[in-house]
Amino acid sequence: MIEIVLGWPPSDLSPNARLHWAKLARAKKHYRQTCNSVAKEQLKKYKTDKIPERLVLEMTFIPPDRRNYDRDNLVARMKSGIDGLADALKINDKRFNTVISTMDTDMLGGFVR
């Protein structure tokens, strides 16, 4: 199992956000690049040369505050982050066969594990 900790996805990436397409594109690009560089740094301690063909991606959301978050919306906000992780692993993101998302409300911190 490989565990990577990524930053909390920005609210600009929410499907409910109504942004100009250029601002949205910048937000997606920035979050993807950030997640890519963070994942590359954290992957150094793992052997990533033999990655299985089909992968299970499990995301645990640790919110920054006690507000209620819609988990489906959070998964959608993570799309650029998942792309950045796939870039760091040098794989196509379609290899993530299953995506599981959970919310850990016992902790605060604003990150995704």
Short mmCIF file of N, CA, C and O in Angstrom, two decimals:
data_model
loop_
_atom_site.label_atom_id
_atom_site.label_comp_id
_atom_site.label_asym_id
_atom_site.label_seq_id
_atom_site.Cartn_x
_atom_site.Cartn_y
_atom_site.Cartn_z
N MET A 1 0.85 -1.18 0.00
CA MET A 1 0.00 0.00 0.00
C MET A 1 0.90 1.25 0.00
O MET A 1 1.88 1.31 0.71
N ILE A 2 0.53 2.20 -0.80
CA ILE A 2 1.23 3.48 -0.88
C ILE A 2 0.31 4.54 -0.28
O ILE A 2 -0.85 4.64 -0.65
N GLU A 3 0.84 5.31 0.67
CA GLU A 3 0.04 6.38 1.27
C GLU A 3 0.66 7.73 0.92
O GLU A 3 1.83 7.97 1.18
N ILE A 4 -0.16 8.58 0.33
CA ILE A 4 0.25 9.92 -0.07
C ILE A 4 -0.70 10.91 0.61
O ILE A 4 -1.91 10.67 0.67
N VAL A 5 -0.16 12.01 1.08
CA VAL A 5 -0.98 13.06 1.69
C VAL A 5 -0.93 14.28 0.77
O VAL A 5 0.14 14.81 0.49
N LEU A 6 -2.10 14.68 0.30
CA LEU A 6 -2.22 15.82 -0.60
C LEU A 6 -2.99 16.94 0.09
O LEU A 6 -3.77 16.70 1.01
N GLY A 7 -2.80 18.14 -0.38
CA GLY A 7 -3.49 19.29 0.19
C GLY A 7 -4.99 19.25 -0.09
O GLY A 7 -5.46 18.59 -1.02
N TRP A 8 -5.73 19.96 0.72
CA TRP A 8 -7.18 20.05 0.58
C TRP A 8 -7.52 20.67 -0.77
O TRP A 8 -6.94 21.70 -1.15
N PRO A 9 -8.44 20.08 -1.52
CA PRO A 9 -8.77 20.64 -2.84
C PRO A 9 -9.46 22.00 -2.72
O PRO A 9 -10.37 22.17 -1.92
N PRO A 10 -9.03 22.97 -3.52
CA PRO A 10 -9.60 24.31 -3.41
C PRO A 10 -11.07 24.36 -3.81
O PRO A 10 -11.52 23.59 -4.66
N SER A 11 -11.79 25.27 -3.19
CA SER A 11 -13.22 25.39 -3.48
C SER A 11 -13.48 25.84 -4.91
O SER A 11 -14.57 25.59 -5.44
N ASP A 12 -12.49 26.44 -5.57
CA ASP A 12 -12.67 26.82 -6.97
C ASP A 12 -12.90 25.61 -7.86
O ASP A 12 -13.46 25.73 -8.95
N LEU A 13 -12.48 24.42 -7.42
CA LEU A 13 -12.64 23.21 -8.22
C LEU A 13 -13.96 22.50 -7.97
O LEU A 13 -14.24 21.47 -8.57
N SER A 14 -14.78 23.07 -7.12
CA SER A 14 -16.09 22.48 -6.84
C SER A 14 -16.99 22.56 -8.07
O SER A 14 -17.01 23.58 -8.77
N PRO A 15 -17.73 21.49 -8.34
CA PRO A 15 -18.70 21.56 -9.45
C PRO A 15 -19.75 22.65 -9.23
O PRO A 15 -20.37 23.10 -10.19
N ASN A 16 -19.94 23.06 -7.99
CA ASN A 16 -20.93 24.10 -7.68
C ASN A 16 -20.37 25.51 -7.86
O ASN A 16 -21.12 26.49 -7.83
N ALA A 17 -19.07 25.64 -8.04
CA ALA A 17 -18.46 26.96 -8.23
C ALA A 17 -18.79 27.46 -9.64
O ALA A 17 -18.76 26.70 -10.60
N ARG A 18 -19.09 28.69 -9.74
CA ARG A 18 -19.41 29.29 -11.04
C ARG A 18 -18.29 30.27 -11.39
O ARG A 18 -18.35 31.44 -11.06
N LEU A 19 -17.25 29.71 -12.01
CA LEU A 19 -16.08 30.51 -12.34
C LEU A 19 -15.97 30.72 -13.84
O LEU A 19 -16.45 29.90 -14.63
N HIS A 20 -15.29 31.78 -14.20
CA HIS A 20 -14.92 31.97 -15.60
C HIS A 20 -14.02 30.81 -15.99
O HIS A 20 -13.20 30.33 -15.19
N TRP A 21 -14.14 30.33 -17.22
CA TRP A 21 -13.41 29.13 -17.65
C TRP A 21 -11.90 29.30 -17.50
O TRP A 21 -11.19 28.34 -17.16
N ALA A 22 -11.38 30.51 -17.70
CA ALA A 22 -9.94 30.72 -17.60
C ALA A 22 -9.46 30.61 -16.15
O ALA A 22 -8.40 30.02 -15.88
N LYS A 23 -10.22 31.16 -15.22
CA LYS A 23 -9.87 31.07 -13.80
C LYS A 23 -9.94 29.61 -13.34
O LYS A 23 -9.07 29.14 -12.59
N LEU A 24 -10.95 28.88 -13.79
CA LEU A 24 -11.09 27.46 -13.46
C LEU A 24 -9.90 26.67 -14.02
O LEU A 24 -9.34 25.81 -13.33
N ALA A 25 -9.51 26.94 -15.25
CA ALA A 25 -8.38 26.24 -15.87
C ALA A 25 -7.10 26.49 -15.08
O ALA A 25 -6.30 25.56 -14.86
N ARG A 26 -6.89 27.73 -14.63
CA ARG A 26 -5.70 28.04 -13.83
C ARG A 26 -5.72 27.28 -12.50
O ARG A 26 -4.69 26.75 -12.06
N ALA A 27 -6.89 27.23 -11.87
CA ALA A 27 -7.02 26.53 -10.58
C ALA A 27 -6.74 25.03 -10.75
O ALA A 27 -6.04 24.42 -9.94
N LYS A 28 -7.26 24.44 -11.82
CA LYS A 28 -7.03 23.02 -12.09
C LYS A 28 -5.55 22.75 -12.33
O LYS A 28 -4.98 21.79 -11.79
N LYS A 29 -4.93 23.59 -13.16
CA LYS A 29 -3.52 23.41 -13.49
C LYS A 29 -2.65 23.54 -12.24
O LYS A 29 -1.74 22.73 -12.00
N HIS A 30 -2.94 24.55 -11.42
CA HIS A 30 -2.15 24.77 -10.21
C HIS A 30 -2.28 23.59 -9.24
O HIS A 30 -1.28 23.11 -8.69
N TYR A 31 -3.50 23.13 -9.00
CA TYR A 31 -3.70 22.02 -8.05
C TYR A 31 -3.07 20.73 -8.59
O TYR A 31 -2.45 19.98 -7.83
N ARG A 32 -3.18 20.49 -9.88
CA ARG A 32 -2.56 19.30 -10.49
C ARG A 32 -1.05 19.34 -10.32
O ARG A 32 -0.44 18.35 -9.92
N GLN A 33 -0.43 20.48 -10.61
CA GLN A 33 1.02 20.61 -10.47
C GLN A 33 1.46 20.48 -9.02
O GLN A 33 2.48 19.84 -8.72
N THR A 34 0.69 21.06 -8.11
CA THR A 34 1.01 20.97 -6.69
C THR A 34 0.95 19.52 -6.21
O THR A 34 1.88 19.03 -5.55
N CYS A 35 -0.13 18.82 -6.56
CA CYS A 35 -0.27 17.42 -6.16
C CYS A 35 0.81 16.56 -6.80
O CYS A 35 1.32 15.63 -6.17
N ASN A 36 1.18 16.86 -8.03
CA ASN A 36 2.22 16.11 -8.71
C ASN A 36 3.54 16.24 -7.95
O ASN A 36 4.20 15.24 -7.65
N SER A 37 3.94 17.46 -7.62
CA SER A 37 5.22 17.65 -6.94
C SER A 37 5.22 17.07 -5.54
O SER A 37 6.21 16.46 -5.10
N VAL A 38 4.10 17.21 -4.81
CA VAL A 38 4.00 16.64 -3.47
C VAL A 38 4.06 15.11 -3.53
O VAL A 38 4.77 14.47 -2.74
N ALA A 39 3.34 14.53 -4.48
CA ALA A 39 3.33 13.07 -4.62
C ALA A 39 4.71 12.55 -5.01
O ALA A 39 5.17 11.53 -4.48
N LYS A 40 5.39 13.22 -5.93
CA LYS A 40 6.73 12.79 -6.32
C LYS A 40 7.67 12.75 -5.11
O LYS A 40 8.45 11.81 -4.95
N GLU A 41 7.59 13.77 -4.28
CA GLU A 41 8.44 13.83 -3.09
C GLU A 41 8.12 12.67 -2.14
O GLU A 41 9.03 12.02 -1.62
N GLN A 42 6.84 12.39 -1.93
CA GLN A 42 6.44 11.34 -1.00
C GLN A 42 6.65 9.94 -1.57
O GLN A 42 6.81 8.98 -0.82
N LEU A 43 6.66 9.81 -2.89
CA LEU A 43 6.86 8.50 -3.53
C LEU A 43 8.30 8.02 -3.47
O LEU A 43 8.57 6.85 -3.73
N LYS A 44 9.22 8.89 -3.12
CA LYS A 44 10.64 8.51 -3.07
C LYS A 44 10.90 7.36 -2.10
O LYS A 44 11.84 6.61 -2.28
N LYS A 45 10.05 7.21 -1.08
CA LYS A 45 10.28 6.15 -0.10
C LYS A 45 9.63 4.82 -0.50
O LYS A 45 9.74 3.84 0.22
N TYR A 46 8.98 4.78 -1.66
CA TYR A 46 8.32 3.56 -2.14
C TYR A 46 8.99 3.08 -3.43
O TYR A 46 9.53 3.86 -4.19
N LYS A 47 8.88 1.78 -3.66
CA LYS A 47 9.31 1.22 -4.94
C LYS A 47 8.10 1.27 -5.87
O LYS A 47 7.12 0.58 -5.65
N THR A 48 8.17 2.10 -6.88
CA THR A 48 7.03 2.29 -7.78
C THR A 48 7.29 1.69 -9.16
O THR A 48 6.58 2.00 -10.11
N ASP A 49 8.27 0.81 -9.26
CA ASP A 49 8.58 0.24 -10.56
C ASP A 49 7.64 -0.90 -10.94
O ASP A 49 7.50 -1.23 -12.11
N LYS A 50 6.97 -1.52 -9.97
CA LYS A 50 6.05 -2.62 -10.25
C LYS A 50 4.66 -2.29 -9.72
O LYS A 50 4.19 -2.84 -8.73
N ILE A 51 4.00 -1.40 -10.42
CA ILE A 51 2.65 -1.00 -10.02
C ILE A 51 1.66 -1.91 -10.74
O ILE A 51 1.76 -2.10 -11.96
N PRO A 52 0.70 -2.49 -10.02
CA PRO A 52 -0.28 -3.38 -10.67
C PRO A 52 -1.08 -2.66 -11.75
O PRO A 52 -1.20 -1.43 -11.75
N GLU A 53 -1.64 -3.43 -12.65
CA GLU A 53 -2.43 -2.87 -13.75
C GLU A 53 -3.68 -2.16 -13.24
O GLU A 53 -4.05 -1.10 -13.71
N ARG A 54 -4.37 -2.79 -12.30
CA ARG A 54 -5.59 -2.20 -11.73
C ARG A 54 -5.31 -1.78 -10.30
O ARG A 54 -4.78 -2.54 -9.51
N LEU A 55 -5.68 -0.56 -9.98
CA LEU A 55 -5.40 0.00 -8.66
C LEU A 55 -6.69 0.44 -7.97
O LEU A 55 -7.65 0.84 -8.63
N VAL A 56 -6.68 0.36 -6.67
CA VAL A 56 -7.77 0.89 -5.86
C VAL A 56 -7.28 2.20 -5.26
O VAL A 56 -6.23 2.23 -4.60
N LEU A 57 -8.01 3.24 -5.49
CA LEU A 57 -7.67 4.55 -4.93
C LEU A 57 -8.64 4.84 -3.79
O LEU A 57 -9.84 4.96 -4.01
N GLU A 58 -8.10 4.90 -2.60
CA GLU A 58 -8.93 5.21 -1.43
C GLU A 58 -8.52 6.58 -0.91
O GLU A 58 -7.36 6.81 -0.61
N MET A 59 -9.48 7.48 -0.86
CA MET A 59 -9.21 8.83 -0.39
C MET A 59 -9.92 9.05 0.95
O MET A 59 -11.12 8.80 1.05
N THR A 60 -9.16 9.49 1.93
CA THR A 60 -9.73 9.87 3.21
C THR A 60 -9.60 11.37 3.33
O THR A 60 -8.49 11.91 3.31
N PHE A 61 -10.72 12.04 3.43
CA PHE A 61 -10.75 13.50 3.52
C PHE A 61 -10.71 13.92 4.98
O PHE A 61 -11.57 13.51 5.77
N ILE A 62 -9.72 14.69 5.34
CA ILE A 62 -9.61 15.27 6.67
C ILE A 62 -9.87 16.76 6.51
O ILE A 62 -9.01 17.50 6.02
N PRO A 63 -11.07 17.21 6.86
CA PRO A 63 -11.48 18.59 6.55
C PRO A 63 -10.70 19.64 7.35
O PRO A 63 -10.19 19.36 8.43
N PRO A 64 -10.66 20.85 6.80
CA PRO A 64 -9.96 21.94 7.49
C PRO A 64 -10.76 22.51 8.66
O PRO A 64 -10.21 23.19 9.52
N ASP A 65 -12.06 22.26 8.67
CA ASP A 65 -12.92 22.81 9.72
C ASP A 65 -14.09 21.85 9.95
O ASP A 65 -14.16 20.79 9.35
N ARG A 66 -15.00 22.22 10.80
CA ARG A 66 -16.10 21.33 11.19
C ARG A 66 -17.34 21.45 10.30
O ARG A 66 -18.38 20.88 10.61
N ARG A 67 -17.24 22.21 9.21
CA ARG A 67 -18.40 22.31 8.31
C ARG A 67 -18.72 20.94 7.70
O ARG A 67 -17.87 20.07 7.62
N ASN A 68 -19.96 20.81 7.25
CA ASN A 68 -20.35 19.59 6.54
C ASN A 68 -19.95 19.72 5.08
O ASN A 68 -20.24 20.72 4.44
N TYR A 69 -19.29 18.70 4.56
CA TYR A 69 -18.87 18.68 3.17
C TYR A 69 -19.57 17.53 2.47
O TYR A 69 -19.71 16.44 3.03
N ASP A 70 -19.99 17.77 1.24
CA ASP A 70 -20.59 16.74 0.42
C ASP A 70 -19.47 15.88 -0.16
O ASP A 70 -18.62 16.38 -0.90
N ARG A 71 -19.46 14.60 0.17
CA ARG A 71 -18.36 13.73 -0.23
C ARG A 71 -18.27 13.60 -1.75
O ARG A 71 -17.18 13.56 -2.32
N ASP A 72 -19.39 13.53 -2.44
CA ASP A 72 -19.36 13.45 -3.91
C ASP A 72 -18.72 14.69 -4.51
O ASP A 72 -17.97 14.61 -5.49
N ASN A 73 -19.01 15.83 -3.93
CA ASN A 73 -18.43 17.08 -4.40
C ASN A 73 -16.92 17.08 -4.14
O ASN A 73 -16.14 17.55 -4.98
N LEU A 74 -16.50 16.54 -3.01
CA LEU A 74 -15.07 16.49 -2.71
C LEU A 74 -14.33 15.59 -3.69
O LEU A 74 -13.22 15.91 -4.12
N VAL A 75 -14.93 14.47 -4.05
CA VAL A 75 -14.31 13.58 -5.04
C VAL A 75 -14.16 14.31 -6.37
O VAL A 75 -13.11 14.23 -7.02
N ALA A 76 -15.18 15.06 -6.76
CA ALA A 76 -15.10 15.82 -8.01
C ALA A 76 -14.02 16.90 -7.92
O ALA A 76 -13.29 17.15 -8.89
N ARG A 77 -13.88 17.54 -6.76
CA ARG A 77 -12.85 18.56 -6.57
C ARG A 77 -11.45 17.96 -6.66
O ARG A 77 -10.48 18.65 -6.98
N MET A 78 -11.32 16.65 -6.40
CA MET A 78 -10.02 15.98 -6.41
C MET A 78 -9.57 15.54 -7.80
O MET A 78 -8.46 15.04 -7.95
N LYS A 79 -10.38 15.72 -8.83
CA LYS A 79 -10.03 15.23 -10.17
C LYS A 79 -8.65 15.71 -10.60
O LYS A 79 -7.83 14.90 -11.05
N SER A 80 -8.36 16.96 -10.47
CA SER A 80 -7.04 17.48 -10.86
C SER A 80 -5.94 16.91 -9.97
O SER A 80 -4.83 16.64 -10.44
N GLY A 81 -6.24 16.72 -8.70
CA GLY A 81 -5.28 16.11 -7.79
C GLY A 81 -4.98 14.67 -8.14
O GLY A 81 -3.83 14.22 -8.08
N ILE A 82 -6.01 13.93 -8.52
CA ILE A 82 -5.83 12.55 -8.96
C ILE A 82 -4.99 12.51 -10.22
O ILE A 82 -4.12 11.65 -10.38
N ASP A 83 -5.24 13.44 -11.13
CA ASP A 83 -4.41 13.52 -12.35
C ASP A 83 -2.96 13.79 -12.00
O ASP A 83 -2.05 13.21 -12.59
N GLY A 84 -2.71 14.68 -11.04
CA GLY A 84 -1.35 14.97 -10.62
C GLY A 84 -0.69 13.76 -9.98
O GLY A 84 0.50 13.49 -10.21
N LEU A 85 -1.45 12.99 -9.20
CA LEU A 85 -0.93 11.76 -8.60
C LEU A 85 -0.59 10.75 -9.69
O LEU A 85 0.48 10.12 -9.65
N ALA A 86 -1.47 10.59 -10.66
CA ALA A 86 -1.21 9.67 -11.78
C ALA A 86 0.03 10.11 -12.55
O ALA A 86 0.84 9.26 -12.96
N ASP A 87 0.20 11.41 -12.75
CA ASP A 87 1.40 11.92 -13.42
C ASP A 87 2.65 11.54 -12.63
O ASP A 87 3.66 11.12 -13.21
N ALA A 88 2.60 11.67 -11.33
CA ALA A 88 3.75 11.35 -10.48
C ALA A 88 4.07 9.86 -10.54
O ALA A 88 5.23 9.46 -10.50
N LEU A 89 3.03 9.02 -10.64
CA LEU A 89 3.23 7.57 -10.73
C LEU A 89 3.57 7.13 -12.16
O LEU A 89 3.88 5.97 -12.38
N LYS A 90 3.47 8.07 -13.10
CA LYS A 90 3.70 7.80 -14.53
C LYS A 90 2.76 6.74 -15.06
O LYS A 90 3.16 5.80 -15.75
N ILE A 91 1.48 6.90 -14.70
CA ILE A 91 0.45 5.99 -15.18
C ILE A 91 -0.72 6.81 -15.71
O ILE A 91 -0.83 8.01 -15.44
N ASN A 92 -1.60 6.14 -16.43
CA ASN A 92 -2.84 6.75 -16.87
C ASN A 92 -3.84 6.63 -15.72
O ASN A 92 -3.94 5.56 -15.11
N ASP A 93 -4.59 7.69 -15.44
CA ASP A 93 -5.51 7.64 -14.30
C ASP A 93 -6.65 6.65 -14.50
O ASP A 93 -7.36 6.33 -13.55
N LYS A 94 -6.83 6.12 -15.69
CA LYS A 94 -7.87 5.11 -15.90
C LYS A 94 -7.51 3.79 -15.21
O LYS A 94 -8.36 2.92 -15.06
N ARG A 95 -6.26 3.66 -14.76
CA ARG A 95 -5.85 2.45 -14.04
C ARG A 95 -6.39 2.42 -12.61
O ARG A 95 -6.35 1.39 -11.95
N PHE A 96 -6.91 3.56 -12.13
CA PHE A 96 -7.58 3.55 -10.84
C PHE A 96 -8.95 2.91 -11.05
O PHE A 96 -9.90 3.56 -11.48
N ASN A 97 -9.02 1.63 -10.77
CA ASN A 97 -10.21 0.84 -11.05
C ASN A 97 -11.38 1.22 -10.14
O ASN A 97 -12.51 1.29 -10.57
N THR A 98 -11.09 1.45 -8.89
CA THR A 98 -12.11 1.75 -7.90
C THR A 98 -11.68 2.98 -7.11
O THR A 98 -10.51 3.10 -6.76
N VAL A 99 -12.62 3.85 -6.87
CA VAL A 99 -12.34 5.01 -6.03
C VAL A 99 -13.25 4.94 -4.82
O VAL A 99 -14.47 4.86 -4.94
N ILE A 100 -12.63 4.91 -3.65
CA ILE A 100 -13.36 4.85 -2.39
C ILE A 100 -13.07 6.15 -1.66
O ILE A 100 -11.92 6.57 -1.58
N SER A 101 -14.11 6.77 -1.14
CA SER A 101 -13.88 8.00 -0.38
C SER A 101 -14.52 7.89 0.99
O SER A 101 -15.64 7.39 1.12
N THR A 102 -13.80 8.34 1.98
CA THR A 102 -14.31 8.38 3.35
C THR A 102 -13.99 9.75 3.92
O THR A 102 -13.16 10.48 3.40
N MET A 103 -14.66 10.08 5.01
CA MET A 103 -14.45 11.36 5.67
C MET A 103 -14.08 11.08 7.11
O MET A 103 -14.76 10.33 7.79
N ASP A 104 -12.96 11.63 7.55
CA ASP A 104 -12.53 11.50 8.94
C ASP A 104 -12.80 12.82 9.64
O ASP A 104 -12.02 13.76 9.52
N THR A 105 -13.93 12.89 10.34
CA THR A 105 -14.32 14.14 10.99
C THR A 105 -13.78 14.23 12.41
O THR A 105 -14.03 15.21 13.10
N ASP A 106 -13.06 13.21 12.86
CA ASP A 106 -12.47 13.25 14.20
C ASP A 106 -11.22 14.13 14.23
O ASP A 106 -10.79 14.55 15.28
N MET A 107 -10.63 14.33 13.05
CA MET A 107 -9.42 15.14 12.94
C MET A 107 -9.73 16.40 12.14
O MET A 107 -10.66 16.41 11.35
N LEU A 108 -8.92 17.40 12.32
CA LEU A 108 -8.94 18.57 11.46
C LEU A 108 -7.56 18.72 10.88
O LEU A 108 -6.58 18.28 11.46
N GLY A 109 -7.46 19.35 9.73
CA GLY A 109 -6.14 19.55 9.15
C GLY A 109 -6.19 20.07 7.74
O GLY A 109 -5.30 20.76 7.30
N GLY A 110 -7.21 19.70 6.99
CA GLY A 110 -7.33 20.19 5.62
C GLY A 110 -6.41 19.48 4.66
O GLY A 110 -5.63 20.11 3.97
N PHE A 111 -6.50 18.15 4.60
CA PHE A 111 -5.72 17.39 3.65
C PHE A 111 -6.46 16.13 3.24
O PHE A 111 -7.49 15.79 3.82
N VAL A 112 -5.94 15.46 2.23
CA VAL A 112 -6.52 14.22 1.72
C VAL A 112 -5.43 13.17 1.80
O VAL A 112 -4.34 13.36 1.28
N ARG A 113 -5.75 12.05 2.43
CA ARG A 113 -4.79 10.96 2.55
C ARG A 113 -5.21 9.85 1.61
O ARG A 113 -6.34 9.49 1.51
#
